[in-house]
Backbone as ProteinMPNN parsed JSONL, in Angstrom:
{"seq_chain_A": "XXXXXXXXXXXXXXXXXXXXXXXXXXXXXXXXXXXXXXXXXXXXXXXXXXXXXXXXXXXXXXXXXXXXXXXXXXXXXXXXXXXXXXXXXXXXXXXX", "coords_chain_A": {"N_chain_A": [[-6.208, 108.224, -114.625], [-9.259, 108.453, -116.622], [-12.398, 108.29, -116.328], [-14.98, 107.773, -118.873], [-18.165, 108.342, -118.574], [-21.599, 108.052, -120.127], [-24.098, 107.229, -119.455], [-26.6, 108.583, -116.716], [-24.813, 108.719, -114.169], [-24.136, 107.642, -110.473], [-21.767, 108.686, -107.885], [-20.71, 107.192, -104.741], [-19.715, 107.913, -101.496], [-17.783, 106.011, -101.461], [-16.571, 105.698, -103.918], [-18.286, 104.461, -105.825], [-19.632, 103.503, -108.525], [-22.908, 103.236, -109.342], [-25.804, 103.509, -112.539], [-29.036, 104.562, -111.584], [-30.616, 103.542, -113.221], [-30.876, 101.065, -113.665], [-31.345, 99.151, -111.825], [-31.45, 96.174, -110.837], [-34.042, 93.331, -110.7], [-37.135, 94.035, -108.578], [-35.765, 96.021, -107.017], [-35.079, 99.566, -106.439], [-33.716, 103.326, -107.108], [-32.692, 104.8, -104.852], [-31.16, 107.778, -103.145], [-31.151, 108.392, -100.557], [-30.97, 106.315, -98.432], [-32.045, 103.796, -95.546], [-29.2, 102.31, -94.245], [-29.788, 100.413, -93.149], [-30.648, 97.229, -94.21], [-32.618, 95.243, -94.762], [-32.222, 91.552, -94.71], [-32.811, 88.166, -95.874], [-31.439, 86.058, -93.707], [-32.394, 88.793, -91.638], [-34.34, 89.94, -91.281], [-36.003, 92.717, -90.073], [-34.572, 94.88, -88.955], [-32.904, 95.696, -86.242], [-30.565, 97.776, -85.794], [-29.174, 100.544, -86.04], [-27.331, 102.445, -87.827], [-27.416, 106.017, -88.332], [-26.328, 106.72, -91.089], [-26.37, 107.345, -94.671], [-27.664, 105.054, -97.05], [-26.392, 104.987, -100.571], [-27.537, 103.875, -103.515], [-29.321, 101.045, -104.887], [-32.117, 99.807, -103.801], [-34.297, 97.248, -102.23], [-37.642, 96.661, -102.979], [-40.846, 97.209, -101.264], [-41.659, 94.436, -99.029], [-39.995, 92.74, -99.944], [-36.507, 91.439, -99.552], [-32.948, 90.968, -99.175], [-31.23, 88.135, -100.368], [-28.467, 85.784, -99.924], [-27.163, 86.377, -101.863], [-27.62, 88.91, -102.547], [-29.718, 89.576, -104.1], [-33.324, 91.142, -104.778], [-35.851, 89.103, -103.031], [-39.008, 88.135, -101.93], [-39.715, 88.106, -98.673], [-40.818, 85.498, -97.849], [-40.095, 83.525, -99.931], [-37.271, 83.378, -98.991], [-34.708, 80.358, -97.676], [-34.276, 79.823, -96.093], [-34.739, 81.686, -92.94], [-33.245, 83.558, -90.761], [-30.255, 83.382, -88.875], [-27.399, 82.05, -89.174], [-25.562, 83.415, -90.901], [-26.638, 84.137, -93.236], [-27.281, 82.708, -94.659], [-28.521, 81.098, -97.51], [-29.329, 78.143, -96.9], [-30.67, 74.918, -96.757], [-32.034, 73.304, -93.855], [-31.257, 69.797, -93.862], [-31.4, 66.774, -92.223], [-29.089, 64.193, -92.187], [-28.647, 60.631, -90.99], [-27.084, 57.868, -90.644], [-27.322, 54.964, -90.538], [-25.51, 51.83, -89.322]], "CA_chain_A": [[-6.863, 107.693, -116.198], [-10.335, 109.156, -116.98], [-13.859, 106.936, -116.65], [-16.349, 108.379, -119.123], [-19.889, 107.809, -118.738], [-22.3, 108.019, -121.195], [-25.389, 107.835, -118.691], [-26.599, 109.298, -115.132], [-23.989, 107.626, -113.172], [-24.294, 108.611, -109.133], [-21.226, 107.511, -107.337], [-21.363, 106.77, -103.536], [-18.26, 108.495, -100.448], [-16.208, 104.875, -101.399], [-16.251, 105.977, -105.159], [-18.724, 103.073, -106.031], [-21.031, 104.568, -109.137], [-24.258, 102.743, -110.619], [-26.008, 103.377, -112.874], [-29.987, 104.789, -111.737], [-31.377, 103.358, -114.705], [-30.027, 99.273, -113.888], [-31.369, 98.188, -110.635], [-32.251, 94.731, -111.225], [-35.782, 93.532, -110.414], [-37.375, 94.56, -107.909], [-35.354, 97.01, -106.571], [-35.659, 100.822, -106.64], [-33.059, 103.678, -106.853], [-32.128, 106.103, -103.277], [-30.061, 108.495, -102.604], [-30.729, 108.272, -98.957], [-32.149, 105.347, -97.743], [-31.374, 103.672, -94.541], [-28.456, 101.867, -93.909], [-30.044, 98.979, -92.09], [-30.995, 96.501, -95.186], [-33.432, 93.749, -94.056], [-32.305, 90.281, -95.665], [-33.296, 86.924, -95.067], [-31.074, 86.478, -91.779], [-32.139, 89.932, -90.569], [-35.388, 90.636, -92.338], [-36.486, 93.37, -89.538], [-33.357, 94.993, -88.173], [-33.367, 97.315, -85.893], [-29.264, 98.467, -85.245], [-28.664, 100.866, -88.117], [-26.366, 103.483, -88.18], [-27.551, 107.393, -89.649], [-25.381, 106.922, -92.179], [-27.107, 107.048, -95.641], [-27.168, 104.025, -98.3], [-27.281, 105.459, -101.466], [-27.573, 103.06, -104.247], [-30.402, 99.88, -105.606], [-32.716, 99.314, -102.842], [-35.454, 96.628, -102.563], [-38.261, 97.436, -103.264], [-41.41, 96.254, -100.1], [-42.235, 93.572, -99.418], [-39.113, 92.52, -100.687], [-35.364, 91.139, -98.935], [-32.0, 90.89, -99.742], [-30.963, 86.643, -100.074], [-27.478, 85.425, -99.788], [-26.691, 86.433, -103.026], [-27.787, 90.686, -102.946], [-30.873, 89.341, -105.244], [-33.502, 91.276, -104.223], [-36.878, 88.132, -103.66], [-39.847, 87.72, -101.328], [-39.568, 87.332, -97.501], [-42.178, 84.475, -98.135], [-39.226, 82.73, -100.717], [-36.53, 82.787, -98.288], [-35.164, 79.522, -97.531], [-34.496, 80.074, -94.324], [-35.303, 82.973, -92.414], [-32.413, 83.824, -89.572], [-28.837, 82.955, -88.423], [-26.582, 81.345, -90.334], [-25.282, 84.871, -91.968], [-27.733, 85.142, -94.569], [-27.349, 81.49, -95.91], [-29.81, 79.789, -97.812], [-29.003, 76.794, -97.203], [-32.302, 73.823, -96.704], [-30.952, 72.332, -93.119], [-31.696, 68.34, -93.788], [-30.152, 66.21, -90.952], [-28.862, 63.279, -92.709], [-28.518, 59.701, -90.375], [-26.177, 57.181, -91.056], [-26.882, 53.072, -90.038], [-24.291, 51.023, -89.512]], "C_chain_A": [[-8.487, 107.971, -115.594], [-11.938, 107.788, -116.659], [-14.753, 107.863, -117.281], [-17.63, 107.749, -119.255], [-20.508, 108.305, -119.662], [-24.164, 108.423, -120.708], [-25.372, 108.107, -117.451], [-25.856, 108.13, -114.614], [-24.035, 108.555, -111.812], [-23.132, 107.582, -108.585], [-21.881, 108.077, -105.878], [-19.893, 108.099, -102.797], [-17.495, 106.922, -100.952], [-15.922, 104.946, -103.085], [-16.565, 104.322, -106.527], [-20.063, 103.952, -106.904], [-21.872, 102.985, -109.777], [-25.15, 103.713, -111.103], [-27.629, 103.252, -112.452], [-31.132, 103.855, -111.949], [-31.622, 101.884, -114.258], [-30.413, 99.042, -113.073], [-31.738, 97.397, -110.968], [-33.449, 94.385, -110.59], [-35.778, 94.164, -109.014], [-36.657, 95.334, -106.539], [-35.69, 98.71, -107.183], [-34.13, 101.518, -106.524], [-33.2, 104.639, -105.472], [-31.285, 106.203, -103.31], [-29.93, 108.723, -101.523], [-31.766, 107.173, -98.364], [-31.125, 104.48, -96.912], [-30.501, 102.415, -94.84], [-28.37, 100.833, -93.772], [-31.23, 98.436, -93.507], [-31.403, 95.544, -94.788], [-32.819, 92.303, -95.45], [-32.794, 89.013, -94.78], [-32.768, 86.629, -93.98], [-31.725, 87.393, -90.707], [-33.452, 90.185, -91.587], [-35.941, 92.083, -91.445], [-35.254, 93.906, -88.591], [-33.7, 96.488, -87.813], [-32.34, 98.257, -85.853], [-29.139, 99.654, -85.904], [-28.243, 101.949, -87.874], [-27.249, 104.638, -89.116], [-27.399, 107.01, -90.274], [-26.809, 106.646, -93.477], [-26.337, 105.85, -96.803], [-27.348, 104.743, -99.329], [-26.572, 103.888, -102.334], [-29.044, 101.419, -104.467], [-30.393, 99.862, -104.16], [-33.973, 98.071, -102.818], [-36.726, 97.024, -102.211], [-39.473, 96.711, -101.465], [-41.56, 95.446, -100.532], [-41.108, 92.273, -100.096], [-37.441, 92.392, -100.294], [-34.341, 90.547, -99.045], [-31.638, 89.298, -99.479], [-29.077, 87.142, -99.962], [-26.589, 85.842, -101.132], [-27.033, 87.496, -103.44], [-28.935, 90.416, -103.896], [-32.182, 89.694, -104.003], [-35.205, 90.002, -104.308], [-37.466, 88.666, -101.694], [-39.74, 86.99, -100.044], [-40.022, 85.046, -97.329], [-41.141, 83.317, -99.096], [-37.942, 82.005, -100.691], [-36.425, 81.216, -98.056], [-34.419, 79.001, -96.395], [-33.803, 81.558, -93.805], [-34.153, 82.635, -91.031], [-31.185, 82.663, -89.441], [-28.343, 82.79, -89.931], [-25.575, 82.437, -91.29], [-25.304, 85.064, -93.022], [-27.498, 83.977, -95.285], [-28.309, 81.237, -96.451], [-30.004, 78.729, -98.194], [-30.754, 75.758, -96.621], [-31.344, 73.403, -94.881], [-31.941, 71.091, -93.301], [-30.769, 67.732, -93.015], [-29.928, 64.524, -91.314], [-28.08, 61.788, -91.366], [-27.737, 58.415, -90.733], [-26.057, 56.229, -90.507], [-26.537, 52.523, -90.21], [-24.908, 49.572, -89.483]], "O_chain_A": [[-8.85, 107.762, -114.436], [-12.055, 106.592, -116.928], [-15.326, 108.707, -116.592], [-17.976, 106.801, -119.959], [-19.894, 109.224, -120.204], [-25.012, 109.208, -121.134], [-24.305, 107.971, -116.852], [-26.171, 106.94, -114.621], [-23.996, 109.785, -111.834], [-23.167, 106.352, -108.633], [-22.83, 108.832, -105.665], [-19.299, 108.92, -103.496], [-16.314, 106.92, -100.603], [-15.027, 104.218, -103.514], [-15.925, 103.652, -107.338], [-20.979, 104.644, -106.46], [-21.439, 102.036, -110.43], [-25.406, 104.696, -110.408], [-28.07, 102.135, -112.719], [-32.107, 103.516, -111.28], [-32.747, 101.478, -114.548], [-29.771, 98.007, -112.892], [-32.711, 97.624, -111.687], [-33.926, 95.25, -109.855], [-34.818, 94.661, -108.425], [-36.986, 95.206, -105.36], [-36.395, 98.967, -108.159], [-33.24, 100.821, -106.037], [-34.295, 105.197, -105.41], [-30.414, 105.344, -103.451], [-28.876, 109.211, -101.117], [-32.937, 107.237, -97.991], [-29.932, 104.322, -97.175], [-30.945, 101.537, -95.58], [-27.398, 100.125, -94.035], [-32.29, 98.999, -93.779], [-30.58, 94.742, -94.347], [-33.021, 92.253, -96.664], [-33.048, 88.877, -93.583], [-33.484, 86.859, -93.005], [-31.764, 87.191, -89.494], [-33.265, 90.678, -92.699], [-36.462, 92.82, -92.282], [-35.028, 93.328, -87.528], [-34.183, 97.523, -88.271], [-32.658, 99.446, -85.857], [-28.716, 99.195, -86.965], [-29.192, 102.684, -87.6], [-27.684, 104.402, -90.243], [-28.441, 106.491, -90.673], [-27.85, 106.013, -93.3], [-25.186, 105.733, -97.223], [-28.432, 105.327, -99.341], [-25.64, 103.149, -102.017], [-29.449, 101.168, -103.332], [-29.425, 99.881, -103.401], [-34.684, 98.234, -103.81], [-36.921, 97.693, -101.197], [-38.959, 95.91, -100.684], [-41.656, 95.173, -101.729], [-41.433, 91.191, -100.585], [-36.85, 93.366, -100.759], [-34.519, 89.329, -99.047], [-31.728, 89.018, -98.284], [-28.565, 88.261, -99.933], [-25.398, 85.554, -101.252], [-26.959, 87.601, -104.664], [-29.054, 91.373, -104.661], [-32.31, 89.135, -102.914], [-35.757, 89.932, -105.406], [-36.866, 89.177, -100.749], [-39.678, 85.763, -99.967], [-39.585, 83.981, -96.894], [-41.474, 82.143, -98.938], [-37.458, 81.067, -101.324], [-37.459, 80.551, -98.123], [-34.118, 77.868, -96.021], [-32.815, 82.211, -94.141], [-34.241, 81.585, -90.394], [-31.191, 81.482, -89.789], [-28.63, 83.123, -91.08], [-24.966, 82.071, -92.296], [-24.589, 85.732, -93.768], [-27.48, 84.066, -96.513], [-29.264, 81.1, -95.687], [-30.528, 78.262, -99.205], [-31.747, 76.313, -96.151], [-30.122, 73.262, -94.859], [-33.136, 71.17, -93.017], [-29.568, 67.998, -93.027], [-30.596, 63.685, -90.708], [-26.972, 62.054, -90.899], [-28.459, 57.956, -91.617], [-25.019, 56.059, -89.866], [-26.768, 52.062, -91.327], [-24.179, 48.589, -89.614]]}, "name": "protein", "num_of_chains": 1, "seq": "XXXXXXXXXXXXXXXXXXXXXXXXXXXXXXXXXXXXXXXXXXXXXXXXXXXXXXXXXXXXXXXXXXXXXXXXXXXXXXXXXXXXXXXXXXXXXXXX"}
């Protein structure tokens, strides 16, 4: 099966193809970005491979939320832990 692309798509080593002109909001296309991408749960990653990431990356000042959207770090509802979950942690006490 052949795929016919009318736009300038770029494919990575996993055959994941994207249109560099169609990055979501607050992100831009990069051919060799760091594979260490900042997230709400890990905004300042330090242990990174030297492998290039091909695709849309968050602009400066933005991080990935748990749905892979680029948002400002200050907009993350929970910074740290919980595997990137964006939950507000509220304790409820049951009184009997």
